[in-house]
Amino acid sequence: MTVPHSTPYSTPHSTRFPTGGTAETADSADSAGGTGGFGSAAEAAGRATAAILADFAGGGHRGVIVDSPPGAGKSTLVVTSTLELAGAGERLMIVAQTNEQVDDLADKIAMRNPALTVGRLHKDGFQVPERVVRHPGVTASKKIDDVASCAVVLATADKWAYVSGHTWKWAIIDEAYQMRSDKLLAIAALFEQALFVGDPGQLDPFSVVDTERWAGLAWDPMQSAVAVSARLNDLPVHRLPVSWRLPASAAPLISEAFYPFTPFRSGTAHGDRSLEFTAAGFPASWDGTLDEAAATGWALHELPSRHTIRTDADAVQACAALATRLLRRGPVAHDEHGSHVVDATRIAIGAAHNDQVAAIRAAGVPPGVTVDTANRLQGREYDVTIVLHPLSGRRDATAFHLESGRLCVLTSRHRHACVVVARAGIPELLDAHPSTGRVRLNVPVKFPDGWEANHAVLAHLAAHRVPG
Amino acid sequence: MNSPNHRLDALRGGVAPVDHNARTIAALAGNPGCDRRAVLDAAGIHKQSIAVHLGHPAPFGQSPFALDRARAFEELVKADGCAHLVRLLRETLGLSVPEVAYTDIADVGGNTAHQLRHTRTLAELRRAAEDGERSGTLFDHPLLKLPVAGHEVYLEPSVIAFQIRGRFHIVEIKSFAVIDGTADSGQVAAASRLSAVYVYALKALFRAEGIDPDRVSHEVVLVCPKDFANHPTATLLDVRQQLASLNRQLSRLTRIDRILDHLPPELTFSLEQSPAELARAIRTVEARYAPECLSACEMAYFCRADARVCGSVDVLGRATRDELGGLESIDAVLDLTAGDRLTSPEQAEIADQLRYVRAVYREHASAGAEAVA
Amino acid sequence: MVFIPLKLAGEAAAPLGAMVGTDPAEPHLLVVPQPRNRDLRFAFMSELAQIMLPYIEGFATAKETVSGRNERERYLDAPQVIVPGRRGVEFVRLLGRSTRFRRSDGPYPVDPSVPVLGQWLTFLYERGELAGSSALLAMTDALSLHWATGQSPMEDANLATLLAWISPPPGLTGQEAAAAAENPIDRPPAGPDTDPGFDAQVLQPAIRAYDASGSPALVRQALRTQLEPTWRLMWEAVDLMRALPEAASVAERWAIDRDQYTREVTRLAEGGPPRGRRDQAGPAAIRLWDMEGAQQSYDAQRAYDDPLVMTEHRAAGKAFTGEAVHVDADRKILLPGGKKPVPRPLVTVRTSDPVRLTPGKRVFSVHRRRQSGEIVEIDGDLIVVQLNDQLAKGAGVPTPGDAVCFTELDLGGRIRPGFPTGEETPWTHGGPPAAYVPTDEDAVEAWS
Amino acid sequence: MELDALEARITELRGEIRLAKAGGDDDAKVRRLRAELRTAERAWDDALDRGSEPDDAPPLLPIREQVHQALTLLGAPSASRVIVAVNDAFFAGRVAATQLTSLRRDEERSFRSSPYARPYYLCAALTAELLSPARGLLAISTWPVAVRIIGPLSPRTDFLTSAIRVAEHMTRLTGAGGSASSGAYRLLTRMARNIPGAVEGFGRADPARVVGAANAELVVHQENDRRDRHAAAERATTRLDEVTRLFGAGLRSASAS
């Protein structure tokens, strides 16, 4: 291998997971404050990547886990690791969870090294998009035998589950916290060593059936792929310490609310980024909200308190109207790479439920703006996001609504600003929430608690409230 | 203006308050949105007496078999100088062989007075915290104290506190079975909430004594019978979330004056009045009934009867209520569905949905065997 | 077979008594006069085995041959056990768990029928975990699928109040009847938990009388008062259920129950070992897959069979019903990579349903099961669907004016991926587990 | 049959009592029903007794003798549960735990009225700190005071000592050509499970191995325990009178309760 086995940054490992002391890859003097400039953040991130590669390729462990907070360069890490390994003449397989993720990775890998042979394995009937097949090195096929000889083979976990008769020494598993343990089991015979990359703060895998039967088992199929491997093996855990996506206005809140034991910081400082409107606003409420968001990175567009059905027409309307108005005001984003016009493709609206998404789309959203559920927004990035708060208009919070991963996904997709649309009264709803959840033996307690995370976010948003 | 404690005394009607215990403190988290319950709990009112007087007693009770079993199991675990417990702690937490010292604080020289026992508890724990393992490992029947809604409450855990490597743990002995490593998640949750109260009180005690409260572990040792036998087995329970929730509920109780300020000054829940008068008095404090109350709150049957009389959608359960988007009464739902009622603007959406469902159901009214409400 | 077990309060799975049988007029009453006595508990289990095993094993007679890809034999009928509620189902699991590892030799031997009964109770419970199986049913669940009441789901779990709502006695409303049925004295709990008041005031003295005299008569008498009312309610409910028309997919689902029953009969005949305490990694993954598959098929089948169930999906925007207003039956397109055009008819549907599906979404025809298509375009109340399969010789295409219904609900049936066997368990899942060796622990695991 | 009719009536009455109580009927009615229930229950007992001969158990040693025997074997202050278990395992005893509850009080009364009239008394163990009676433990008056002192380590050392004594007694029995009952093995195995290395798996405990394992742990605690006990015993001898030395001092004496 080209990477030396041991670097000064490799760290002692701990199997206490996920709450216990994960190995801090960046050196602590550097990651302590959020004020470090772009340069030192880049150095910290670079050291982290080097240490991960050393640990993984060094062969001392069958698996290496990389925890990546939102926008910390997870796919860059996957691409870099792939090129390193492939460059050393190794064959490897890459597993992602959705076709879109697989296509993104295939595209990026082929772009970085057009000479590399890349196999894109897919299910029967799937149309591999142009951006992937345009690369001469890429072969797309539904049959493993057509692509098995490629240096790199990519597919979704679902597709890999039906592959047999081939094995790889190396596997990279992307979005591994969203992959269920049983899916990993179906493919684990294909590889010898694995790099698990993912974001522990996002949504956990779920099932439509009652899975209490397996609660507490180390190999509970409902856990994530990371959780099962870490419980049954002594695997080093690395952490990417810098979020390149989240601005300085967002990283501290997201870190504290959703990653209480594993803080991270923004790669940019206050002032590195700004959002500017080229068209002047009116004192109407939409503009007030947008101005607050542009100025501070956050806005809570608060509607009068009321219990509503899920597809609350006022809230739905507000989401759509805010997106429309935002585009009309000609937003321009300035960041560390320069300036660009924020067009519709750089804006997303997120909600908790499918019916809310459908209602927002039906309310008239400018073409090109993404509207989707938290589940489908995982791993995506925009300049500005508009979020319909999962608890808006609810009388009682359910575990679904309180799930910290949902709110984390929704509030950590943006590079510049996030507008949260909600009815007033959520603090009271949280206050009245009964804490009578069931507890299962030998199931690691999940942190952060959804209640605490929701509370932290709301407390922060209170300072950015604009009555709607 | 009267002080809150004055007001609460008046509400009780001059009777002494019932003491909170770990169980009632743990139960605070059951339905914190309910003002009625918050006021009754803060005032230390015996809810079951009220419910009986109102003619809606809650059918709570424990079977003598369950009580016998619980007692017998606890005795077994503590028998022979806690021989079972010592074995379990050696197995699960690596307690070393010399650490077997056992101190019982159930009485002080035969005297069981709370103050005496509490003082002794303080002395023993302080000495153990300062001297380390040499001065004690297991402390049975410690008597803790916790301020709840302005009153000092003694907590009598039937549990043992013990220290290992300078950290203190609570041991909770429960007689529900752990079968193949799993147990009823409702009972485990109840045990977690209960032991969180003890952990909380122990931390408070340490803090008051100037000892680092982090020396009290958030990991509780839960001792239960294994499988279908009596053989005890131990599992570690992480109660951090329960501690956080408990902290919130206790601080809510001290904010009770927010509710009291809205109540008529002469209000009392004294049992001297007639059931009808008492019911009227109780109704001045709003309840937040949900069917889950039936298994948790002594007032639940009264609140349900009220909710039924009002035709409140609360009786249908939280999920149904949430889907009805803010409609409060079953009559309103039916009227909107039938289109017999003028729809206010905020009801427009739910009305549309209800009418759509009704129309589709109508399509199949002849075909379907089921009755359509 | 109706089975109403009772357990001793405070114990994990100490049976107290049961009423069991297949004839409403002939209930078998079994009691454990001193539930803390291990020998008496096993005597109870062996007595229960005398009643249940002939019933369960009695279906292993006439077989049919199922042809097809996987040719096999299958018994024409299979056992079905009904308990009052979900707690009863859970108790069946615990009874199975506490007896299937027992042995008729070694320390604390039991009657040979006891572990066999344990295996069967485990089988019934594990079948019952799969959606759509009727092998082990909770009566309250079965009733709640067909009737809605004016009380909360929590209260619907009480058989007495649920039935009171469904068929109140003359002169009472459902609500009044349900309130009356909450009285534990007239309507004792349907078990397995008994009323604490009954325990203290009736059962405890009766058990003491047994300890003093050795006569189980008082305990029998006491338990009879607790079980008989539920027995009557259970059969009342059975009659209500039998009066309902059978849904179209019932036969298909029951055939799966019969298949599994047939396999279990064979497995046990070959001396199959008792199921393990907890699933190992591979079996757990396989079971999760099967449970999710069964749930998916069952949800879809219910909606396909019952227009009222479909209504819920229509209201949620996951299905739509309407009239085929335009049909392009002869449309052919060239698939990417294909050589010659294939038929892909277009059906335009007019619907008043609030559709929330989007173009590109795969949908299935309810009237022509397993025919799939995809939504091509949505324009107001008009939806264009392209049909993708089951089109041989122009069949399977609706004609204008037909009522059609499309939904995203998939009947399922995907092939399960290969999961590793025990000895192939990969490192990610802890490697191969240690092989199970029966130990004396199984027998020593005392019931006390 | 008379019994059946009575049983039916008893069940019926119990139901009526519950109904009456739940329905809030007046106390008089409940009392009347209760009285009727008691009559029926007596009639049932009588009917049953007519059916079977009274159980003529052989005359037994007095309870205190049996307890003394068990304690002598155990060699340390013990809880009534353990005394009963030892009695069952070795002396085919018929002592029930409930019979022991008042024993200590009776002995104290006897001692107070005529001290040392008996060769031994069943007395209390004393807590090391306050020399008050230790809860639930019985001891023998003729033991050295230090043996009757319970310090922090004593519950464990006494448990280990008892296990050793039980095992040794079993070895004696087998050595003398007799054999220990299966009940004795069950008792020993139960104790051995909580002693590291005393028994493997779920098998029956071997007395010799139990002695070895228990001694191995005992030596760890013995010295500290002995020191605690002797210090307290010295205080007891100098400060307590003869009654409290046996039955404990404290803020509430046993006779006053």
GROMACS .gro file of C-alpha atoms in nm, chain D residues 28-119:
model
   92
 1317ALA     CA    1  -7.394  -0.360   5.787
 1318LYS     CA    2  -7.463  -0.557   5.475
 1319VAL     CA    3  -7.094  -0.630   5.422
 1320ARG     CA    4  -7.062  -0.742   5.783
 1321ARG     CA    5  -7.361  -0.970   5.754
 1322LEU     CA    6  -7.222  -1.127   5.437
 1323ARG     CA    7  -6.882  -1.167   5.599
 1324ALA     CA    8  -7.034  -1.346   5.896
 1325GLU     CA    9  -7.223  -1.576   5.667
 1326LEU     CA   10  -6.902  -1.644   5.474
 1327ARG     CA   11  -6.714  -1.737   5.790
 1328THR     CA   12  -6.991  -1.979   5.888
 1329ALA     CA   13  -6.978  -2.140   5.547
 1330GLU     CA   14  -6.600  -2.168   5.560
 1331ARG     CA   15  -6.613  -2.331   5.903
 1332ALA     CA   16  -6.872  -2.575   5.779
 1333TRP     CA   17  -6.645  -2.652   5.485
 1334ASP     CA   18  -6.346  -2.713   5.713
 1335ASP     CA   19  -6.556  -2.941   5.929
 1336ALA     CA   20  -6.687  -3.132   5.631
 1337LEU     CA   21  -6.334  -3.177   5.506
 1338ASP     CA   22  -6.203  -3.291   5.843
 1339ARG     CA   23  -6.471  -3.555   5.864
 1340GLY     CA   24  -6.336  -3.688   5.536
 1341SER     CA   25  -5.975  -3.727   5.651
 1342GLU     CA   26  -5.796  -3.829   5.966
 1343PRO     CA   27  -5.606  -3.555   6.144
 1344ASP     CA   28  -5.238  -3.556   6.056
 1345ASP     CA   29  -5.060  -3.711   6.354
 1346ALA     CA   30  -4.705  -3.588   6.333
 1347PRO     CA   31  -4.450  -3.755   6.559
 1348PRO     CA   32  -4.362  -3.546   6.865
 1349LEU     CA   33  -4.078  -3.314   6.794
 1350LEU     CA   34  -3.797  -3.151   6.972
 1351PRO     CA   35  -3.910  -2.816   7.103
 1352ILE     CA   36  -3.857  -2.538   6.851
 1353ARG     CA   37  -3.570  -2.380   7.045
 1354GLU     CA   38  -3.382  -2.708   7.049
 1355GLN     CA   39  -3.411  -2.739   6.676
 1356VAL     CA   40  -3.297  -2.383   6.622
 1357HIS     CA   41  -3.003  -2.441   6.855
 1358GLN     CA   42  -2.907  -2.750   6.659
 1359ALA     CA   43  -2.915  -2.564   6.328
 1360LEU     CA   44  -2.723  -2.265   6.464
 1361THR     CA   45  -2.460  -2.491   6.613
 1362LEU     CA   46  -2.408  -2.645   6.273
 1363LEU     CA   47  -2.393  -2.305   6.101
 1364GLY     CA   48  -2.158  -2.158   6.358
 1365ALA     CA   49  -2.259  -1.798   6.292
 1366PRO     CA   50  -2.556  -1.570   6.354
 1367SER     CA   51  -2.816  -1.662   6.095
 1368ALA     CA   52  -3.148  -1.551   5.951
 1369SER     CA   53  -3.451  -1.766   6.015
 1370ARG     CA   54  -3.470  -1.863   5.649
 1371VAL     CA   55  -3.127  -2.022   5.669
 1372ILE     CA   56  -3.208  -2.193   5.998
 1373VAL     CA   57  -3.519  -2.346   5.846
 1374ALA     CA   58  -3.325  -2.458   5.539
 1375VAL     CA   59  -3.055  -2.628   5.748
 1376ASN     CA   60  -3.311  -2.790   5.967
 1377ASP     CA   61  -3.488  -2.928   5.659
 1378ALA     CA   62  -3.169  -3.051   5.500
 1379PHE     CA   63  -3.010  -3.222   5.798
 1380PHE     CA   64  -3.257  -3.277   6.074
 1381ALA     CA   65  -3.580  -3.352   5.885
 1382GLY     CA   66  -3.710  -3.064   6.086
 1383ARG     CA   67  -4.055  -2.920   6.082
 1384VAL     CA   68  -3.979  -2.565   6.177
 1385ALA     CA   69  -4.157  -2.295   5.984
 1386ALA     CA   70  -4.005  -1.949   5.952
 1387THR     CA   71  -4.317  -1.798   6.104
 1388GLN     CA   72  -4.254  -1.990   6.427
 1389LEU     CA   73  -3.924  -1.811   6.475
 1390THR     CA   74  -4.052  -1.456   6.467
 1391SER     CA   75  -4.129  -1.431   6.837
 1392LEU     CA   76  -3.854  -1.662   6.954
 1393ARG     CA   77  -3.600  -1.395   7.041
 1394ARG     CA   78  -3.854  -1.194   7.239
 1395ASP     CA   79  -3.967  -1.504   7.431
 1396GLU     CA   80  -3.609  -1.592   7.516
 1397GLU     CA   81  -3.539  -1.239   7.635
 1398ARG     CA   82  -3.845  -1.247   7.859
 1399SER     CA   83  -3.734  -1.580   8.002
 1400PHE     CA   84  -3.381  -1.451   8.060
 1401ARG     CA   85  -3.505  -1.137   8.232
 1402SER     CA   86  -3.729  -1.329   8.471
 1403SER     CA   87  -3.462  -1.580   8.573
 1404PRO     CA   88  -3.120  -1.512   8.424
 1405TYR     CA   89  -2.907  -1.809   8.326
 1406ALA     CA   90  -3.173  -2.058   8.435
 1407ARG     CA   91  -3.128  -2.233   8.103
 1408PRO     CA   92  -2.802  -2.377   7.969
   0.00000   0.00000   0.00000
